[in-house]
Coordinates of C-alpha atoms in Angstrom, one line a residue:
Chain A
X12 CA -22.2 23.3 16.9
X13 CA -21.1 20.6 19.3
X14 CA -17.3 20.6 19.5
X15 CA -17.1 16.8 19.7
X16 CA -19.2 16.4 16.6
X17 CA -17.1 19.0 14.9
X18 CA -13.9 17.1 15.7
X19 CA -15.4 13.8 14.5
X20 CA -16.5 15.4 11.2
X21 CA -13.2 17.0 10.7
X22 CA -11.3 13.8 11.4
X23 CA -13.5 11.9 9.0
X24 CA -13.2 14.6 6.4
X25 CA -9.4 14.3 6.5
X26 CA -9.7 10.5 6.1
X27 CA -11.9 11.0 3.0
X28 CA -9.5 13.5 1.5
X29 CA -6.6 11.1 2.1
X30 CA -8.5 8.2 0.5
X31 CA -9.3 10.4 -2.6
X32 CA -5.6 11.3 -2.9
X33 CA -4.6 7.6 -2.8
X34 CA -7.4 6.7 -5.3
X35 CA -6.1 9.4 -7.7
X36 CA -2.5 8.0 -7.2
X37 CA -3.7 4.5 -8.1
X38 CA -5.4 5.7 -11.2
X39 CA -2.2 7.6 -12.4
X40 CA 0.1 4.8 -11.3
X41 CA -1.9 2.0 -13.0
X42 CA -2.1 3.8 -16.3
X43 CA 1.6 4.5 -16.6
X44 CA 2.8 1.1 -15.3
X45 CA 0.6 -0.7 -17.7
X46 CA 1.8 1.5 -20.5
X47 CA 5.4 0.5 -19.7
X48 CA 4.6 -3.1 -20.7
X49 CA 6.4 -3.8 -24.0
X50 CA 4.1 -4.9 -26.8
X51 CA 0.3 -4.2 -27.0
X52 CA -2.8 -6.3 -27.8
X53 CA -2.3 -5.8 -31.5
X54 CA 1.2 -7.4 -31.3
X55 CA -0.2 -10.4 -29.5
X56 CA -2.9 -10.8 -32.0
X57 CA -0.4 -10.4 -34.8
X58 CA 1.9 -13.1 -33.4
X59 CA -1.2 -15.4 -33.2
X60 CA -1.4 -14.9 -36.9
X61 CA -5.0 -13.6 -37.0
X62 CA -4.2 -10.1 -38.4
X63 CA -2.5 -8.7 -41.5
X64 CA -0.1 -5.7 -41.2
X65 CA -2.7 -3.2 -42.5
X66 CA -5.3 -4.6 -40.2
X67 CA -2.9 -4.1 -37.3
X68 CA -2.3 -0.5 -38.3
X69 CA -6.0 0.3 -38.5
X70 CA -6.7 -1.6 -35.3
X71 CA -4.1 0.6 -33.5
X72 CA -5.8 3.7 -34.9
X73 CA -9.3 2.5 -33.8
X74 CA -8.0 1.8 -30.3
X75 CA -6.1 5.1 -30.1
X76 CA -2.8 3.2 -29.4
X77 CA -0.9 5.4 -31.9
X78 CA -1.8 8.6 -29.9
X79 CA 0.8 10.1 -27.5
X80 CA 0.6 8.7 -23.9
X81 CA -0.6 11.9 -22.4
X82 CA -3.5 12.2 -24.9
X83 CA -4.4 8.6 -24.2
X84 CA -4.2 9.3 -20.4
X85 CA -6.4 12.4 -20.7
X86 CA -9.1 10.7 -22.7
X87 CA -9.0 7.6 -20.5
X88 CA -9.1 9.3 -17.1
X89 CA -12.1 11.3 -18.3
X90 CA -13.8 8.1 -19.2
X91 CA -12.9 6.3 -15.9
X92 CA -14.2 9.3 -13.9
X93 CA -17.5 9.1 -15.7
X94 CA -17.8 5.5 -14.6
X95 CA -17.2 4.0 -18.1
X96 CA -14.7 1.1 -17.8
X97 CA -14.1 0.9 -21.6
X98 CA -13.9 -2.1 -23.8
X99 CA -11.7 -5.1 -23.8
X100 CA -9.4 -4.6 -26.8
X101 CA -9.1 -8.4 -27.2
X102 CA -12.7 -9.4 -27.1
X103 CA -14.3 -6.1 -28.3
X104 CA -16.8 -6.2 -25.5
X105 CA -17.5 -3.7 -22.7
X106 CA -15.4 -4.6 -19.6
X107 CA -18.5 -4.3 -17.5
X108 CA -20.0 -7.3 -19.4
X109 CA -16.9 -9.3 -18.8
X110 CA -16.8 -8.4 -15.1
X111 CA -20.5 -9.3 -14.8
X112 CA -19.6 -12.8 -16.0
X113 CA -16.6 -13.5 -13.7
X114 CA -17.4 -11.3 -10.7
X115 CA -20.1 -13.4 -9.0
X116 CA -17.9 -16.5 -8.8
X117 CA -15.0 -14.5 -7.3
X118 CA -17.3 -12.6 -4.9
X119 CA -18.9 -15.9 -3.8
X120 CA -15.4 -17.3 -3.1
X121 CA -14.2 -14.2 -1.2
X122 CA -17.5 -13.7 0.7
X123 CA -17.6 -17.4 1.8
X124 CA -13.9 -17.2 2.9
X125 CA -14.6 -13.9 4.8
X126 CA -17.8 -15.3 6.4
X127 CA -15.9 -18.4 7.6
X128 CA -13.1 -16.1 8.8
X129 CA -15.4 -13.7 10.7
X130 CA -17.5 -16.4 12.3
X131 CA -14.6 -18.6 13.6
X132 CA -12.0 -15.8 13.8
X133 CA -14.2 -14.0 16.4
X134 CA -15.8 -16.9 18.2
X135 CA -12.7 -19.0 18.7
X136 CA -10.6 -16.4 20.5
X137 CA -13.7 -15.3 22.6
X138 CA -14.3 -18.9 23.6
X139 CA -10.5 -19.3 24.4
X140 CA -10.7 -16.2 26.7
X141 CA -13.9 -17.4 28.3
X142 CA -12.6 -20.9 29.0
X143 CA -8.8 -20.5 29.4
X144 CA -8.2 -24.1 30.3
X145 CA -10.3 -25.6 27.5
X146 CA -9.4 -27.0 24.2
X147 CA -10.2 -23.7 22.5
X148 CA -6.9 -22.2 23.5
X149 CA -5.1 -25.1 21.7
X150 CA -7.3 -24.6 18.7
X151 CA -6.5 -20.9 18.5
X152 CA -2.8 -21.6 18.8
X153 CA -2.9 -24.4 16.2
X154 CA -4.9 -22.4 13.7
X155 CA -2.6 -19.4 14.2
X156 CA 0.5 -21.4 13.5
X157 CA -1.3 -23.0 10.6
X158 CA -2.1 -19.7 8.9
X159 CA 1.4 -18.3 9.5
X160 CA 3.2 -21.4 8.2
X161 CA 0.9 -22.9 5.6
X162 CA 0.4 -20.7 2.5
X163 CA -2.9 -21.2 0.8
X164 CA -1.0 -21.9 -2.5
X165 CA 0.7 -25.1 -1.1
X166 CA -2.4 -26.3 0.7
X167 CA -4.4 -25.8 -2.5
X168 CA -2.1 -27.9 -4.7
X169 CA -1.8 -30.6 -2.1
X170 CA -5.6 -30.7 -1.8
X171 CA -5.9 -31.1 -5.5
X172 CA -3.5 -34.0 -5.4
X173 CA -5.0 -35.7 -2.4
X174 CA -8.7 -35.1 -2.8
X175 CA -9.0 -35.0 -6.6
X176 CA -6.3 -37.3 -7.9
X177 CA -5.8 -39.9 -5.1
X178 CA -9.2 -40.0 -3.3
X179 CA -11.3 -38.8 -6.3
X180 CA -13.7 -37.1 -3.9
X181 CA -13.8 -33.8 -5.8
X182 CA -13.4 -32.9 -9.5
X183 CA -9.9 -31.7 -10.3
X184 CA -11.3 -28.6 -12.0
X185 CA -14.1 -26.3 -10.9
X186 CA -14.5 -27.3 -7.2
X187 CA -15.7 -24.4 -5.1
X188 CA -16.0 -25.7 -1.6
X189 CA -12.4 -26.8 -1.0
X190 CA -10.8 -23.5 -2.0
X191 CA -13.4 -21.6 0.0
X192 CA -12.6 -23.6 3.1
X193 CA -8.8 -23.2 2.6
X194 CA -9.1 -19.4 2.2
X195 CA -11.6 -19.3 5.1
X196 CA -9.3 -21.2 7.5
X197 CA -6.4 -18.9 6.5
X198 CA -8.6 -15.8 7.2
X199 CA -9.7 -17.4 10.5
X200 CA -6.1 -17.9 11.5
X201 CA -4.9 -14.3 10.9
X202 CA -8.1 -12.8 12.5
X203 CA -8.0 -15.1 15.5
X204 CA -4.3 -14.4 16.1
X205 CA -4.8 -10.7 16.2
X206 CA -8.0 -10.8 18.2
X207 CA -6.7 -13.3 20.8
X208 CA -3.6 -11.2 21.4
X209 CA -5.6 -8.0 21.7
X210 CA -8.0 -9.6 24.1
X211 CA -5.2 -10.8 26.3
X212 CA -3.8 -7.3 26.3
X213 CA -7.1 -5.7 27.2
X214 CA -7.7 -8.4 29.9
X215 CA -4.6 -7.1 31.8
X216 CA -5.7 -3.5 31.6
X217 CA -6.7 -1.5 34.6
X218 CA -10.4 -0.9 33.7
X219 CA -10.8 -4.7 33.5
X220 CA -9.3 -5.0 36.9
X221 CA -11.7 -2.4 38.1
X222 CA -14.6 -4.3 36.6
X223 CA -13.4 -7.4 38.3
X224 CA -13.1 -5.6 41.6
X225 CA -16.7 -4.4 41.2
X226 CA -17.7 -8.1 41.2
X227 CA -18.7 -8.5 37.6
X228 CA -18.8 -12.1 36.4
X229 CA -16.0 -13.3 34.1
X230 CA -18.2 -13.9 31.1
X231 CA -19.7 -10.4 31.4
X232 CA -16.3 -8.8 31.7
X233 CA -15.1 -10.6 28.6
X234 CA -18.2 -10.2 26.5
X235 CA -19.1 -6.6 27.4
X236 CA -15.6 -5.0 28.1
X237 CA -12.8 -7.0 26.6
X238 CA -14.3 -8.2 23.3
X239 CA -15.6 -4.8 22.0
X240 CA -12.4 -3.0 22.9
X241 CA -10.2 -5.6 21.2
X242 CA -12.5 -5.8 18.2
X243 CA -12.1 -2.1 17.5
X244 CA -8.4 -2.7 16.8
X245 CA -9.1 -5.8 14.7
X246 CA -11.8 -4.1 12.6
X247 CA -9.1 -1.7 11.3
X248 CA -7.3 -4.7 9.7
X249 CA -10.3 -6.1 7.8
X250 CA -9.8 -3.7 4.9
X251 CA -6.3 -4.9 4.6
X252 CA -7.4 -8.5 4.8
X253 CA -9.7 -8.0 1.8
X254 CA -6.6 -7.4 -0.4
X255 CA -5.2 -10.6 1.1
X256 CA -8.4 -12.6 0.4
X257 CA -8.4 -11.4 -3.2
X258 CA -4.8 -12.4 -3.6
X259 CA -5.7 -15.8 -2.2
X260 CA -8.8 -16.1 -4.4
X261 CA -6.7 -15.3 -7.5
X262 CA -4.3 -18.2 -6.8
X263 CA -7.1 -20.6 -5.7
X264 CA -9.0 -19.9 -8.9
X265 CA -6.0 -20.8 -11.0
X266 CA -5.1 -23.9 -8.9
X267 CA -8.7 -25.2 -8.9
X268 CA -9.5 -24.2 -12.4
X269 CA -12.4 -21.9 -11.4
X270 CA -13.5 -19.2 -13.8
X271 CA -13.3 -15.8 -12.1
X272 CA -11.6 -12.5 -11.7
X273 CA -8.3 -14.1 -10.9
X274 CA -8.3 -16.3 -14.1
X275 CA -9.5 -13.3 -16.1
X276 CA -6.7 -11.0 -14.7
X277 CA -4.1 -13.6 -15.6
X278 CA -5.5 -14.0 -19.2
X279 CA -5.7 -10.2 -19.6
X280 CA -2.1 -9.7 -18.5
X281 CA -0.8 -12.5 -20.7
X282 CA -2.9 -11.2 -23.7
X283 CA -1.7 -7.6 -23.1
X284 CA -5.4 -6.5 -22.8
X285 CA -4.5 -3.2 -21.2
X286 CA -8.0 -1.8 -20.6
X287 CA -9.1 -5.0 -18.7
X288 CA -5.9 -5.0 -16.6
X289 CA -6.3 -1.3 -15.8
X290 CA -10.0 -1.7 -14.9
X291 CA -9.3 -4.7 -12.6
X292 CA -6.4 -3.0 -10.8
X293 CA -8.2 0.3 -10.4
X294 CA -11.5 -1.2 -9.2
X295 CA -9.8 -3.5 -6.8
X296 CA -7.6 -0.7 -5.5
X297 CA -10.7 1.5 -5.1
X298 CA -12.5 -1.3 -3.3
X299 CA -9.7 -1.7 -0.8
X300 CA -9.4 2.0 -0.2
X301 CA -13.2 2.2 0.3
X302 CA -13.2 -0.7 2.7
X303 CA -10.3 0.9 4.7
X304 CA -12.2 4.2 4.7
X305 CA -15.4 2.6 6.0
X306 CA -13.6 0.6 8.7
X307 CA -11.8 3.8 9.8
X308 CA -15.1 5.8 10.0
X309 CA -16.8 3.0 11.9
X310 CA -13.9 2.8 14.3
X311 CA -14.1 6.6 14.9
X312 CA -17.8 6.4 15.4
X313 CA -17.6 3.7 18.1
X314 CA -14.2 4.7 19.7
X315 CA -13.9 8.4 20.6
X316 CA -10.2 8.0 21.5
X317 CA -9.4 7.8 17.8
X318 CA -11.0 11.1 16.8
X319 CA -8.1 13.4 17.8
X320 CA -5.6 12.9 15.1
Chain B
X152 CA 7.8 -2.6 21.3
X153 CA 10.8 -3.0 23.5
X154 CA 13.8 -3.2 21.1
X155 CA 16.1 -1.6 23.7
X156 CA 15.7 -4.7 25.9
X157 CA 17.3 -7.0 23.3
X158 CA 19.2 -9.7 25.1
X159 CA 22.9 -9.2 24.9
X160 CA 23.9 -12.8 25.6
X161 CA 23.8 -15.1 22.6
X162 CA 23.5 -18.7 23.6
X163 CA 23.3 -21.1 20.6
X164 CA 21.7 -23.9 22.7
X165 CA 18.6 -25.8 21.9
X166 CA 17.4 -25.9 25.5
X167 CA 14.4 -23.9 26.1
X168 CA 13.1 -24.4 22.6
X169 CA 10.0 -26.4 21.8
X170 CA 10.4 -29.6 19.8
X171 CA 8.7 -27.8 16.9
X172 CA 11.3 -25.1 16.9
X173 CA 14.1 -27.7 17.0
X174 CA 12.5 -29.5 14.1
X175 CA 12.2 -26.2 12.2
X176 CA 15.9 -25.4 12.7
X177 CA 16.8 -28.9 11.5
X178 CA 14.7 -28.5 8.3
X179 CA 16.2 -25.1 7.6
X180 CA 19.8 -26.5 8.1
X181 CA 19.1 -29.4 5.8
X182 CA 17.6 -27.1 3.1
X183 CA 20.7 -24.8 3.4
X184 CA 23.1 -27.8 3.1
X185 CA 21.1 -29.1 0.0
X186 CA 21.1 -25.6 -1.5
X187 CA 24.9 -25.2 -1.1
X188 CA 25.9 -28.8 -1.9
X189 CA 23.4 -29.1 -4.7
X190 CA 25.8 -29.7 -7.6
X191 CA 27.3 -32.7 -5.8
X192 CA 24.0 -34.2 -4.8
X193 CA 22.3 -34.5 -8.2
X194 CA 22.2 -37.8 -10.0
X195 CA 21.9 -36.3 -13.5
X196 CA 21.7 -33.1 -15.4
X197 CA 18.4 -31.4 -14.1
X198 CA 17.8 -30.0 -17.6
X199 CA 18.3 -33.2 -19.5
X200 CA 15.2 -34.3 -21.4
X201 CA 14.4 -38.0 -22.0
X202 CA 11.7 -40.2 -23.5
X203 CA 10.8 -41.6 -20.1
X204 CA 8.1 -39.0 -19.3
X205 CA 6.0 -39.0 -16.2
X206 CA 7.7 -42.1 -14.7
X207 CA 6.9 -43.0 -11.1
X208 CA 9.7 -43.1 -8.6
X209 CA 12.2 -45.9 -9.1
X210 CA 14.3 -47.2 -12.1
X211 CA 17.2 -44.9 -11.5
X212 CA 15.0 -41.9 -10.8
X213 CA 14.7 -41.5 -7.1
X214 CA 11.6 -39.3 -7.4
X215 CA 10.6 -40.3 -10.9
X216 CA 10.5 -38.1 -14.0
X217 CA 8.3 -35.1 -15.0
X218 CA 6.4 -34.4 -18.2
X219 CA 9.6 -33.7 -20.1
X220 CA 11.4 -36.8 -18.9
X221 CA 13.6 -34.7 -16.6
X222 CA 14.7 -36.2 -13.3
X223 CA 12.5 -34.8 -10.5
X224 CA 15.0 -35.4 -7.7
X225 CA 17.8 -33.5 -9.5
X226 CA 15.5 -30.7 -10.4
X227 CA 14.3 -30.6 -6.8
X228 CA 17.9 -30.3 -5.4
X229 CA 18.8 -27.6 -7.8
X230 CA 15.5 -25.9 -7.2
X231 CA 16.1 -25.8 -3.5
X232 CA 19.1 -23.5 -4.0
X233 CA 17.3 -21.4 -6.6
X234 CA 14.1 -20.9 -4.6
X235 CA 16.0 -20.0 -1.4
X236 CA 18.3 -17.7 -3.3
X237 CA 15.6 -15.8 -5.1
X238 CA 13.4 -15.6 -2.0
X239 CA 16.3 -14.3 0.1
X240 CA 17.3 -11.8 -2.6
X241 CA 13.8 -10.5 -2.8
X242 CA 13.5 -10.2 1.0
X243 CA 16.9 -8.4 1.0
X244 CA 15.8 -6.0 -1.7
X245 CA 12.7 -5.3 0.3
X246 CA 14.8 -4.7 3.5
X247 CA 17.2 -2.4 1.8
X248 CA 14.7 -0.3 -0.2
X249 CA 12.1 -0.2 2.6
X250 CA 14.3 0.6 5.6
X251 CA 16.8 2.9 3.9
X252 CA 14.2 5.0 2.1
X253 CA 12.0 5.2 5.2
X254 CA 15.0 6.1 7.4
X255 CA 16.1 8.9 5.0
X256 CA 12.5 10.2 4.6
X257 CA 12.0 10.3 8.4
X258 CA 15.4 12.0 8.9
X259 CA 14.8 14.7 6.2
X260 CA 11.6 15.9 7.9
X261 CA 7.9 15.9 7.9
X262 CA 7.2 16.7 4.1
X263 CA 9.3 13.8 2.8
X264 CA 7.8 11.5 5.5
X265 CA 4.3 12.4 4.4
X266 CA 5.1 12.0 0.7
X267 CA 6.8 8.6 1.1
X268 CA 4.1 7.1 3.3
X269 CA 1.4 8.3 1.0
X270 CA 3.1 6.4 -1.8
X271 CA 3.4 3.4 0.5
X272 CA -0.3 3.6 1.3
X273 CA -0.8 3.4 -2.5
X274 CA 1.2 0.2 -2.8
X275 CA -0.5 -1.3 0.1
X276 CA -4.0 -0.6 -1.3
X277 CA -3.2 -2.9 -4.2
X278 CA -3.3 -6.7 -3.6
X279 CA 0.4 -7.7 -3.4
X280 CA 0.3 -10.3 -6.1
X281 CA -1.5 -8.0 -8.5
X282 CA 1.1 -5.3 -7.9
X283 CA 3.9 -7.8 -8.5
X284 CA 2.2 -9.1 -11.6
X285 CA 1.9 -5.6 -13.1
X286 CA 5.5 -4.8 -12.3
X287 CA 6.8 -8.1 -13.8
X288 CA 4.9 -7.7 -17.0
X289 CA 6.1 -4.1 -17.3
X290 CA 9.8 -5.1 -16.9
X291 CA 9.5 -8.4 -19.0
X292 CA 9.3 -11.6 -17.0
X293 CA 12.7 -12.9 -15.8
X294 CA 14.7 -13.5 -12.6
X295 CA 15.6 -9.8 -12.2
X296 CA 12.1 -8.5 -12.5
X297 CA 10.7 -11.2 -10.2
X298 CA 13.2 -10.3 -7.4
X299 CA 12.6 -6.6 -8.0
X300 CA 8.8 -6.8 -8.1
X301 CA 8.7 -8.9 -4.9
X302 CA 11.2 -6.6 -3.3
X303 CA 9.1 -3.5 -4.0
X304 CA 5.9 -5.1 -3.0
X305 CA 7.3 -6.2 0.4
X306 CA 9.2 -3.0 1.0
X307 CA 6.3 -1.2 2.7
X308 CA 6.4 -3.8 5.5
X309 CA 10.0 -2.7 6.3
X310 CA 9.2 1.0 5.8
X311 CA 6.3 0.8 8.3
X312 CA 8.4 -1.0 11.0
X313 CA 11.2 1.4 10.4
X314 CA 9.0 4.3 11.0
X315 CA 7.5 2.8 14.2
X316 CA 10.9 1.9 15.7
X317 CA 12.5 5.2 14.5
X318 CA 9.8 7.2 16.4
X319 CA 10.4 5.1 19.5
X320 CA 14.2 5.6 19.3
X321 CA 13.8 9.3 18.8
X322 CA 12.0 9.5 22.1
X323 CA 15.0 7.9 23.9
X324 CA 17.5 10.0 25.8
X325 CA 20.4 8.9 23.7
X326 CA 19.1 10.5 20.5
X327 CA 18.5 13.7 22.4
X328 CA 22.1 13.5 23.7
X329 CA 23.4 13.0 20.2
X330 CA 21.3 16.0 19.1
X331 CA 22.7 18.2 21.9
X332 CA 26.2 17.1 20.9
X333 CA 25.6 18.6 17.4
X334 CA 24.9 15.4 15.4
X335 CA 22.9 16.1 12.2
X336 CA 19.5 14.3 11.6
X337 CA 21.0 12.0 9.0
X338 CA 23.9 11.1 11.3
X339 CA 21.5 10.3 14.1
X340 CA 19.3 8.2 11.9
X341 CA 22.1 6.2 10.2
X342 CA 24.8 6.0 12.9
X343 CA 22.7 6.0 16.1
X344 CA 19.2 4.8 15.4
X345 CA 19.9 2.2 12.7
X346 CA 22.0 -0.1 14.9
X347 CA 19.3 0.0 17.5
X348 CA 16.5 -0.9 15.2
X349 CA 18.5 -3.7 13.5
X350 CA 16.9 -6.3 15.7
X351 CA 13.4 -5.3 14.5
X352 CA 14.5 -5.3 10.9
X353 CA 16.2 -8.7 11.1
X354 CA 13.0 -10.0 12.7
X355 CA 10.9 -8.6 9.9
X356 CA 13.3 -10.1 7.4
X357 CA 12.9 -13.5 8.9
X358 CA 9.1 -13.2 8.8
X359 CA 9.1 -11.9 5.2
X360 CA 11.6 -14.5 3.8
X361 CA 9.1 -17.5 3.7
X362 CA 6.5 -15.2 2.1
X363 CA 9.0 -14.2 -0.6
X364 CA 9.8 -17.8 -1.4
X365 CA 6.1 -18.7 -1.7
X366 CA 5.3 -15.6 -3.7
X367 CA 8.1 -16.5 -6.2
X368 CA 6.5 -19.9 -6.5
X369 CA 3.1 -18.4 -7.1
X370 CA 4.4 -16.1 -9.8
X371 CA 6.2 -18.9 -11.5
X372 CA 3.1 -21.0 -11.2
X373 CA 1.1 -18.3 -12.9
X374 CA 3.6 -18.3 -15.7
X375 CA 5.1 -14.9 -14.9
X376 CA 8.2 -16.0 -12.9
X377 CA 11.4 -17.4 -14.0
X378 CA 11.9 -19.3 -17.3
X379 CA 11.5 -23.1 -17.6
X380 CA 15.2 -23.7 -17.7
X381 CA 15.4 -22.4 -14.1
X382 CA 13.8 -25.2 -12.1
X383 CA 12.6 -23.3 -9.0
X384 CA 10.0 -25.1 -7.0
X385 CA 7.2 -22.9 -8.4
X386 CA 8.3 -23.6 -11.9
X387 CA 8.3 -27.3 -11.3
X388 CA 4.8 -27.1 -9.7
X389 CA 3.6 -25.1 -12.7
X390 CA 4.7 -27.6 -15.3
X391 CA 3.7 -30.6 -13.2
X392 CA 0.1 -29.5 -12.5
X393 CA -0.9 -29.9 -16.2
X394 CA -0.1 -33.6 -15.8
X395 CA -1.3 -34.0 -12.2
X396 CA -3.4 -37.1 -13.0
X397 CA -0.5 -38.9 -14.8
X398 CA 2.3 -37.9 -12.6
X399 CA 1.2 -36.5 -9.2
X400 CA 4.7 -37.2 -7.8
X401 CA 6.2 -34.5 -10.0
X402 CA 4.0 -31.9 -8.4
X403 CA 4.0 -33.4 -4.9
X404 CA 7.8 -33.4 -4.5
X405 CA 8.3 -29.6 -5.0
X406 CA 5.1 -28.7 -3.1
X407 CA 6.2 -30.8 -0.1
X408 CA 9.6 -29.2 -0.2
X409 CA 8.1 -25.8 -0.5
X410 CA 5.7 -26.4 2.4
X411 CA 8.3 -27.9 4.7
X412 CA 10.8 -25.1 4.1
X413 CA 8.2 -22.2 4.4
X414 CA 6.8 -23.9 7.5
X415 CA 10.3 -24.2 9.1
X416 CA 11.3 -20.7 8.1
X417 CA 8.1 -19.2 9.7
X418 CA 8.8 -21.1 12.9
X419 CA 12.4 -20.0 12.9
X420 CA 11.3 -16.4 12.2
X421 CA 9.1 -16.5 15.2
X422 CA 11.9 -17.8 17.4
X423 CA 14.2 -15.0 16.1
X424 CA 11.4 -12.6 17.0
X425 CA 11.4 -13.9 20.5
X426 CA 15.2 -13.7 20.7
X427 CA 15.1 -10.0 19.8
X428 CA 12.2 -9.5 22.1
X429 CA 10.1 -7.9 19.4
X430 CA 6.4 -8.0 20.3
X431 CA 4.3 -10.0 17.8
X432 CA 2.0 -7.1 17.0
X433 CA 4.8 -4.8 15.9
X434 CA 5.8 -7.1 13.1
X435 CA 3.7 -6.2 10.1
X436 CA 2.5 -9.1 8.0

């Protein structure tokens, strides 16, 4: 077998093993952290006055909450591994159904933000490098400072006050476009910042000087040599950015009153609905791990230098 | 990153700074003065309720009143101190946990290093707010758990930068010299390397501080932060957003304060980064 291919496969195999270990860690960690929360769903329902004492006892038995932790963990991890997310103990409905209701809205928000981020986050730094004396350099610098200094949370609330209360352009509850743009601009900023700096670094490297000495045009150097090399570094951070986009989406949903995964997470935490909280944390964690693994594999496929370790 | 090239001369002059940086330093100074002098600046008890709810600015209330008839100005002044204090405490917890544990793990050898950074990968795979939310609910909401949860969720940033700078310092001749002279791994890490990576850690602290202040606000906004008697900015925003139509000023005052201070702290953090000559990429955000 070709030694290069062997090394590539070995390196990817190690990545997969590492991701599996982290995934297992998240499953164990989530279960025990959530079980440390004082009070359970039955307590919350009891306080709300909707259950008698004997109903509470039988509900605990039905949900298995009176079993030892380790037994609960054993049964639960078996269930999770077989792909069953379980039931919400508050609404007595399968979590899959609940997710199916809220997920599209959150995915739309996240995907729109990511799309805005990718389109402008890649094109703006490229334009700034192609035309170093143009307004694009200023735009990149501005949007970089903006995303570092202006948290989406502050911008979100200010937008509600300005656009919904004062100008009455958007409804105060349930607007989709404004939070998507806020998150998109934020993503653009962090992406543009990294890419622009990487492109500047690559531009001063020796092989770019060699390409220039060969007489290649400036635009060809930047589009064919600088951009792909700088992108390979930036791609690695997209997995991490997904976690940030979700965090932003969670806050934006609550600020703008959008029904979605963020709102559901908050309600589940406040209502002590363990199975839902667990399912959300685990599936988000797994999604981030998977995204990181994919970006790592893609980078190794396109960039042979990374295959060694 | 070239930490070893940290400038030795400290010149507290404003020359050579952009107007934006000067403005940022002024905002931070004002915020610090307000935070310290808070008790003498308030016009009434920030916790005193009254029947004058959601009053616009004027009539003895410089910034009006909120939904419980409390004076927004007095709450804002007290909140400045609280928000800065909790934010700084959280960032400090992150700095201490992250850097000390990482340094010890690196010094003790490969197995502890691998174990620690596997755990850090685990924390980093979870969205930060979600991790903090889970921690806070697990320890009961309150000031202590907010600071601890934020500290733990930002600790990986410090651990990663500690590892990167530690490895660089271990490649320097002075650490080899210490080794030859018989210094143990722990001694080298704590006595020789730590002072040399302090610049990078201070820079990271300055970059993390505004994010801790915002995260505290977000958690309070989500109802999982501090209790209503503690008027941090996030807490004020949280109670004011339910009445945003009637009293937008009650939400606007803390959100502007929050934005101004986090903006200024981010710019100041960047200028500290330049002072310590830490490259922008080595600072993990």
